[in-house]
Coordinates of C-alpha atoms in Angstrom, one line a residue:
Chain A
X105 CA 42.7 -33.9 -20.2
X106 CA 42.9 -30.0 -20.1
X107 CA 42.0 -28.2 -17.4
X108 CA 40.5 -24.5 -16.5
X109 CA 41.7 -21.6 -14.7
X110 CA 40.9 -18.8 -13.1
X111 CA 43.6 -15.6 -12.3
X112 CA 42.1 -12.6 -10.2
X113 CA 41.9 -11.1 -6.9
X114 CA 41.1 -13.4 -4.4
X115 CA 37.8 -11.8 -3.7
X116 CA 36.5 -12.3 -7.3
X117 CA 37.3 -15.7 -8.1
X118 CA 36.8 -17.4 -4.3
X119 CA 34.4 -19.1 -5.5
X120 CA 35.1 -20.6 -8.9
X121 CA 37.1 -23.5 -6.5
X122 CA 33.4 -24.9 -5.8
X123 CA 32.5 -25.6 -9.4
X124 CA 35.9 -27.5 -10.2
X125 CA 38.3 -24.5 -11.7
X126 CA 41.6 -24.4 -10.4
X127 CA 41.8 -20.8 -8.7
X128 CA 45.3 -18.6 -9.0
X129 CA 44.4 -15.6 -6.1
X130 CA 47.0 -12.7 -7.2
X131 CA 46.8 -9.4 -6.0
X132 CA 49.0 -7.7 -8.6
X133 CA 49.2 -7.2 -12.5
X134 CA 52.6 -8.3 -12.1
X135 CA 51.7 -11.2 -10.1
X136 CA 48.7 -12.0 -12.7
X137 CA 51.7 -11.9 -15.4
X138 CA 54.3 -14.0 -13.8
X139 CA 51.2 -16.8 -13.4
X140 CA 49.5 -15.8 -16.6
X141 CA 52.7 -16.9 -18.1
X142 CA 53.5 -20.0 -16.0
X143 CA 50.1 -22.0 -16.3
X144 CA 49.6 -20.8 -20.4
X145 CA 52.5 -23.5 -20.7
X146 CA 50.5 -25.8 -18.6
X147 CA 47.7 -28.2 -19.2
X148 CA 45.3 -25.4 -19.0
X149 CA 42.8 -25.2 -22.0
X150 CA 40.8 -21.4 -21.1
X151 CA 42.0 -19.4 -18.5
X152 CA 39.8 -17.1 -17.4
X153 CA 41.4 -13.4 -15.6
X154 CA 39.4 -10.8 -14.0
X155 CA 39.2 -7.5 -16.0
X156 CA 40.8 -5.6 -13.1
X157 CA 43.8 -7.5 -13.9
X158 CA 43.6 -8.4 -17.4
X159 CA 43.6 -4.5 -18.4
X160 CA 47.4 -4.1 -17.6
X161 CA 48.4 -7.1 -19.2
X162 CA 46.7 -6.3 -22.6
X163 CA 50.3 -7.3 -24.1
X164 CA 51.1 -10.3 -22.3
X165 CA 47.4 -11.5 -23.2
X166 CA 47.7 -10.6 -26.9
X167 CA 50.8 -13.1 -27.2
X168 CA 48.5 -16.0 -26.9
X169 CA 46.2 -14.6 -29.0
X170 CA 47.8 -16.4 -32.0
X171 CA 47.9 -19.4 -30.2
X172 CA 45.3 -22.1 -30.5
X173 CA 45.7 -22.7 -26.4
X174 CA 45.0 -21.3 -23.9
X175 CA 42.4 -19.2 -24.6
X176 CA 42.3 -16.2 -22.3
X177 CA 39.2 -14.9 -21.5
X178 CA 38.3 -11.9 -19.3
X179 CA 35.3 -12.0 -17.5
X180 CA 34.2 -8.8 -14.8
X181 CA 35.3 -9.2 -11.6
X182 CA 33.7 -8.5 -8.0
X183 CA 34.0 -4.2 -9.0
X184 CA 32.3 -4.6 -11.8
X185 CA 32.4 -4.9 -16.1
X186 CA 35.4 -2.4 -17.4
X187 CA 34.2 -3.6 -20.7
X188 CA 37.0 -5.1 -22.0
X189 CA 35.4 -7.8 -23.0
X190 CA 33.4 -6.7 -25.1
X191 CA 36.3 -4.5 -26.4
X192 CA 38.1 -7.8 -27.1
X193 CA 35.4 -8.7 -29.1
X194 CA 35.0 -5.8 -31.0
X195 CA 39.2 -5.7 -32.2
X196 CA 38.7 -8.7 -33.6
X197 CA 35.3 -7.6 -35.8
X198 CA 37.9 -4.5 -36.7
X199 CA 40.5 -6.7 -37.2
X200 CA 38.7 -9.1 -39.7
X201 CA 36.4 -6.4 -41.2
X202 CA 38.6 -3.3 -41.2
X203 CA 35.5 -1.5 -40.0
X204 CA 33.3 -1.9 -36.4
X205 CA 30.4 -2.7 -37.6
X206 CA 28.6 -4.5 -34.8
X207 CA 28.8 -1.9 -32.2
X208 CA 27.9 1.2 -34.1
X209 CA 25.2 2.0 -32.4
X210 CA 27.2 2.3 -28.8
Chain B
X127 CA 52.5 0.5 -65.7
X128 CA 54.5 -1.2 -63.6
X129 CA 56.7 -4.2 -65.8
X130 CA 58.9 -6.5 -64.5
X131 CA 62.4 -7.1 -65.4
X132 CA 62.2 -9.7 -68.2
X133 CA 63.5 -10.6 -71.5
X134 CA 61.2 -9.8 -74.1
X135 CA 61.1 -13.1 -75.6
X136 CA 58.2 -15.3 -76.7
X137 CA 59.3 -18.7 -73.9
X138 CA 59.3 -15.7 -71.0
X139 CA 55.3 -14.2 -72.5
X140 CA 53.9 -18.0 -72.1
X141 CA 55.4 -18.3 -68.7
X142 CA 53.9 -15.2 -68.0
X143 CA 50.9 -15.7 -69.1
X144 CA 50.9 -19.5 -67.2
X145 CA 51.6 -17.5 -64.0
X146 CA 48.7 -15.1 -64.7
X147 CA 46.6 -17.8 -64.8
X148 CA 47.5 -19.4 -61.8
X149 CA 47.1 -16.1 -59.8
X150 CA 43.7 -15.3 -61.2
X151 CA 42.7 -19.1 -60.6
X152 CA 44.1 -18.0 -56.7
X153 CA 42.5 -14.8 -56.7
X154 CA 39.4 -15.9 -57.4
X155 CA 39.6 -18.8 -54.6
X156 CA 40.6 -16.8 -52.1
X157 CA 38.1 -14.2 -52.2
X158 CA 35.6 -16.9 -52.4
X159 CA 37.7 -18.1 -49.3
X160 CA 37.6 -14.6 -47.7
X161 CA 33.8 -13.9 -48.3
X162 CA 32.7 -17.1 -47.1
X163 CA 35.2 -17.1 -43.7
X164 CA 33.6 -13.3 -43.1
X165 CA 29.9 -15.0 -43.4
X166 CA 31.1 -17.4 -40.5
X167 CA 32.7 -14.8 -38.4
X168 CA 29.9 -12.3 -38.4
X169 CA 27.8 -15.0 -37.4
X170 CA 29.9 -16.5 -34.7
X171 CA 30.9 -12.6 -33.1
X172 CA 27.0 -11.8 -33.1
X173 CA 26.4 -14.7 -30.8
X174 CA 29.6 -14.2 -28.9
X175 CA 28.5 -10.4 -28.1
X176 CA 25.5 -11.7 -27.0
X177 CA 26.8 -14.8 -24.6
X178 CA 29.2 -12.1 -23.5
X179 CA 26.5 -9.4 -22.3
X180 CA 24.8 -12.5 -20.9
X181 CA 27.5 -14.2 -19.0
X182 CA 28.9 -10.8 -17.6
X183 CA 25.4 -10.4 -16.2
X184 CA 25.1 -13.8 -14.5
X185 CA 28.8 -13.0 -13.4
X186 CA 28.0 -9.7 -11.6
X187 CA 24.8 -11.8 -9.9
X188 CA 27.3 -14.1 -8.7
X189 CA 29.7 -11.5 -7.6
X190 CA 26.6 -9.7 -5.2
X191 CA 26.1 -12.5 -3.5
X192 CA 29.4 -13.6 -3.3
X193 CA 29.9 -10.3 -1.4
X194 CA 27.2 -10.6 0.9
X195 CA 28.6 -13.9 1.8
X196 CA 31.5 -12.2 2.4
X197 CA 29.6 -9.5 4.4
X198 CA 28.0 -12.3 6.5
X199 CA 30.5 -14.6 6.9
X200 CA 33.8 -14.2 8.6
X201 CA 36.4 -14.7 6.0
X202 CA 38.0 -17.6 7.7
X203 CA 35.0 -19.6 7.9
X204 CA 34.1 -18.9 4.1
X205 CA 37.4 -19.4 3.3
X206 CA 37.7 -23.1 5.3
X207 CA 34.0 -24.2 3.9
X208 CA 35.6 -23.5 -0.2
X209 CA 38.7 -25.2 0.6
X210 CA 38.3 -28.4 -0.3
X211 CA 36.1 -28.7 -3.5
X212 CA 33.9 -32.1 -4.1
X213 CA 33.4 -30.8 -7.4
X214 CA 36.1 -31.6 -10.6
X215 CA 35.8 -30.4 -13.6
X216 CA 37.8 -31.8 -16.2
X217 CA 38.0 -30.0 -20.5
X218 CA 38.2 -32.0 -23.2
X219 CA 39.1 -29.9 -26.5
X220 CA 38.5 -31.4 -29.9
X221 CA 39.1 -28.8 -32.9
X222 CA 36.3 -28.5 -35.6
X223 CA 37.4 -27.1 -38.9
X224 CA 36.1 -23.7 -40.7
X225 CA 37.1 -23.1 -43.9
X226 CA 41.2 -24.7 -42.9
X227 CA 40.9 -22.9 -39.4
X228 CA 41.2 -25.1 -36.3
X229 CA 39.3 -23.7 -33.5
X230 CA 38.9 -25.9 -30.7
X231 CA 36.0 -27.1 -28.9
X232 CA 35.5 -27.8 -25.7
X233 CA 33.6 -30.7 -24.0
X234 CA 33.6 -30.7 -19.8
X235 CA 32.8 -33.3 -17.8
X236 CA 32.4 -32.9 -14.1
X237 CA 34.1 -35.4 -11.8
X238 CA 30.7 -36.0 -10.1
X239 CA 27.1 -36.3 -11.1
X240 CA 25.3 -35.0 -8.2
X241 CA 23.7 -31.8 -8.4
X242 CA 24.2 -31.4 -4.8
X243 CA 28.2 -31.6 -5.1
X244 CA 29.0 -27.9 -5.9
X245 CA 28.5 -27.1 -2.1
X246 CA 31.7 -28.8 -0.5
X247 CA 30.7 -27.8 2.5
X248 CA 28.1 -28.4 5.2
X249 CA 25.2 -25.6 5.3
X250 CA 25.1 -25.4 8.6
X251 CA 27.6 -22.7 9.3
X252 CA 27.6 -21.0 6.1
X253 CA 24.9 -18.1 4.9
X254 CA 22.4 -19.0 2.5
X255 CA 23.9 -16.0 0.2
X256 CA 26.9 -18.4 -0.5
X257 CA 24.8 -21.3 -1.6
X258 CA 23.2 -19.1 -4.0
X259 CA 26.5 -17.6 -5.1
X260 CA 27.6 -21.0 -6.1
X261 CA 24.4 -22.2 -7.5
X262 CA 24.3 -19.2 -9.9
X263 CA 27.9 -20.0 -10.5
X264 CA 27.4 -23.7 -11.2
X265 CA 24.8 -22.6 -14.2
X266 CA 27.1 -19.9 -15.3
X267 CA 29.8 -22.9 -16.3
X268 CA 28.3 -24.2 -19.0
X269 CA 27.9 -20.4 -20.9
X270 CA 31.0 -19.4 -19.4
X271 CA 33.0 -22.9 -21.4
X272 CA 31.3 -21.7 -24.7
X273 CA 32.0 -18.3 -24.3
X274 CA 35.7 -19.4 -24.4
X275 CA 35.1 -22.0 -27.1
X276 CA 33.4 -19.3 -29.2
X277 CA 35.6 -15.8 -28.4
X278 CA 39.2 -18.1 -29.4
X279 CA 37.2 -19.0 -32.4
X280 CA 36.7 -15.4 -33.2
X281 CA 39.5 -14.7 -32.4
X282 CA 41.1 -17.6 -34.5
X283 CA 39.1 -16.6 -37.7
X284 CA 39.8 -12.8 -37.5
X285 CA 43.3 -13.8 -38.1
X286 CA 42.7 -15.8 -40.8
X287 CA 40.6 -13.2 -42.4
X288 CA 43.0 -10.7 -41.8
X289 CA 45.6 -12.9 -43.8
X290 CA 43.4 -13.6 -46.4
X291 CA 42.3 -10.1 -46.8
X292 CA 45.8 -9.0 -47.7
X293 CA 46.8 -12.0 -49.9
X294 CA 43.3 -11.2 -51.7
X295 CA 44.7 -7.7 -52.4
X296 CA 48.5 -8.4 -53.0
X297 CA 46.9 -10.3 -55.9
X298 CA 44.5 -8.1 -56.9
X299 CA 46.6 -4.6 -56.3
X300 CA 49.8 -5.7 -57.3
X301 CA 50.8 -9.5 -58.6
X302 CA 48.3 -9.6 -61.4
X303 CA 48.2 -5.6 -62.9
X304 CA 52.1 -6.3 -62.9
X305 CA 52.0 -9.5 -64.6
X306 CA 49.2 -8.0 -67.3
X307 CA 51.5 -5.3 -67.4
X308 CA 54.7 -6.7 -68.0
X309 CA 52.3 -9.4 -70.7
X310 CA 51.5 -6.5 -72.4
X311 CA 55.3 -5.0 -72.4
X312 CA 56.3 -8.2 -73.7
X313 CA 53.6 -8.6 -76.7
X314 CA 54.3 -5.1 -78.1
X315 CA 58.3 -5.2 -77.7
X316 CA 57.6 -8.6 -80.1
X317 CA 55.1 -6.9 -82.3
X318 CA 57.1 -3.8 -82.8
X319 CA 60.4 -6.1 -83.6
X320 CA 58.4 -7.9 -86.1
X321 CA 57.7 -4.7 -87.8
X322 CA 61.3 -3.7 -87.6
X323 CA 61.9 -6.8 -88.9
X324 CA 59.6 -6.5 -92.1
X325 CA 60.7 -2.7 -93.1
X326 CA 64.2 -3.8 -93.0
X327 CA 63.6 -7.2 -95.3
X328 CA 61.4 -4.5 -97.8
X329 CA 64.2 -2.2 -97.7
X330 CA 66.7 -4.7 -98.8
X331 CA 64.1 -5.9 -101.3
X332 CA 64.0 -2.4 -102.9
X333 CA 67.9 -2.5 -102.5
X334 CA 68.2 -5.6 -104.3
X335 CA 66.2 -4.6 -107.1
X336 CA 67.7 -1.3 -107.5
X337 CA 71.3 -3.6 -108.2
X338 CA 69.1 -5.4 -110.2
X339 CA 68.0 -3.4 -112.3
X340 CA 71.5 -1.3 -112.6
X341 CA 73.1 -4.7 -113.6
X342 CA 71.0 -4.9 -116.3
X343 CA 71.2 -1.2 -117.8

């Protein structure tokens, strides 16, 4: 059985405990990293981080990228969408068509 | 023209031409390979942009009344009523197959049944903004699971695309024009030996006849 994460300030993911997600409160990129790195080893199927955090650790995030587990996912924390979401989304249209051609329009 | 470093000789052109073969027979499934994975992957990232806008939406709803809660409640008190949750959620991930790429997919089950357990604690001393915060977040879940499931699958295929794409091309743009090439090399250095071949038994035709013909003068 796999479970599901949730890395971000404490604020943002507070209440991610109630629906059954294992929180990880950090308050720093470096923090996010170090437990980034310590639960992607772990039983942990989709971790999701909070963009505030995730947009410093653009590296570490891309290692797993390759890897079938855990998927990382950012999702917008209590400040608001950064948009890297949908940035993550649209590298991997670039990567696979060599062109954007979903967010043209933007 | 770009030839490879062979001996001209009639064993190495049918091995040649065997490899030639094989690489067009490759070419050929690959790009089928690569056309179809790209059909898939266009399809999959439309939806995914989609869920994505949709699921940051239902987010940022959570997140507002998560910070009224906040606002309302002192931090202690919100922090002691989500301490304990009632609520498990446990992942299963099986792994579907698209054109020989594993991406997984996820199947949740929660460790209760009852609607009512996402609130581990008693409404009497919390605001109502927190209930809502948690209800919203309760129907995020499921969109938020196949977000995951879908964005690793996106991001699963545009690798395998990407690979494809370039062993497409190292056919096309190199491996095959060499070995036509180098097919060709081979063909005319035998042709032009067989002429070579031909003058010089003429010439010692016309030699021979020459003595001949001395001899019998």
């Amino acid at each position: 059985m796999y479970k599901i994460g949730v890395i971000g300030d404490k604020d943002s993911i507070m209440g991610f405990k109630a629906v059954g997600i294992s929180t990880f409160p950090v308050s720093t990129p470096l923090e996010a990293q170090e437990t980034l790195e310590k639960i992607a080893d772990d039983e942990y199927a989709v971790v999701y981080i909070t963009e505030q955090m995730a947009k410093d650790i653009v590296s570490t995030i891309e290692q797993y990228s390759e890897r079938r587990f855990p998927a990382i996912i950012p999702i917008p924390g209590n400040a608001g969408s950064l948009g890297i979401g949908v940035q993550g989304v649209k590298k991997s249209v670039e990567r696979a068509v060599g062109a954007d051609i979903l967010f043209k329009d933007e | 023209m770009a030839v490879m470093r062979v001996n001209p000789t009639r064993m190495e052109l049918t091995r040649l031409k065997k490899r030639l073969k094989v690489a067009r027979r490759g070419h050929k499934l690959l790009k089928d390979k690569r056309d179809e994975l790209m059909k898939k992957f266009l399809d999959l990232v439309r939806k995914n942009k989609e869920l994505r806008e949709k699921v940051e939406d239902m987010l940022m709803k959570v997140h507002e009344n998560f910070l009224i809660a906040r606002a309302v409640m002192s931090s202690e008190s919100l922090e002691g009523a989500l301490m304990f949750p009632k609520q498990g959620i446990s992942l299963d991930v099986s792994t579907q197959n698209i054109m020989s790429v594993d991406v997984p997919v996820l199947d949740y089950k929660m460790s209760s049944s009852e609607e009512s357990d996402i609130y581990p604690y008693g409404f009497a001393t919390t605001s109502g903004e927190l209930d809502s915060a948690i209800g919203t977040l309760a129907e995020v879940l499921p969109a938020i699971l196949e977000l995951a499931q879908m964005e690793k699958s996106s991001q699963l295929l545009a690798q395998e695309i990407e690979k494809t794409r370039r062993r497409v091309n190292a056919l096309e743009y190199v491996l095959i024009p060499q070995l036509t090439d180098t097919i060709k090399y081979i063909t005319m250095k035998l042709e032009e030996n067989e002429r070579g071949n031909l003058t010089r038994l003429m010439k010692v035709k016309d030699m021979m006849l020459e003595e001949a013909r001395k001899a019998a003068h």
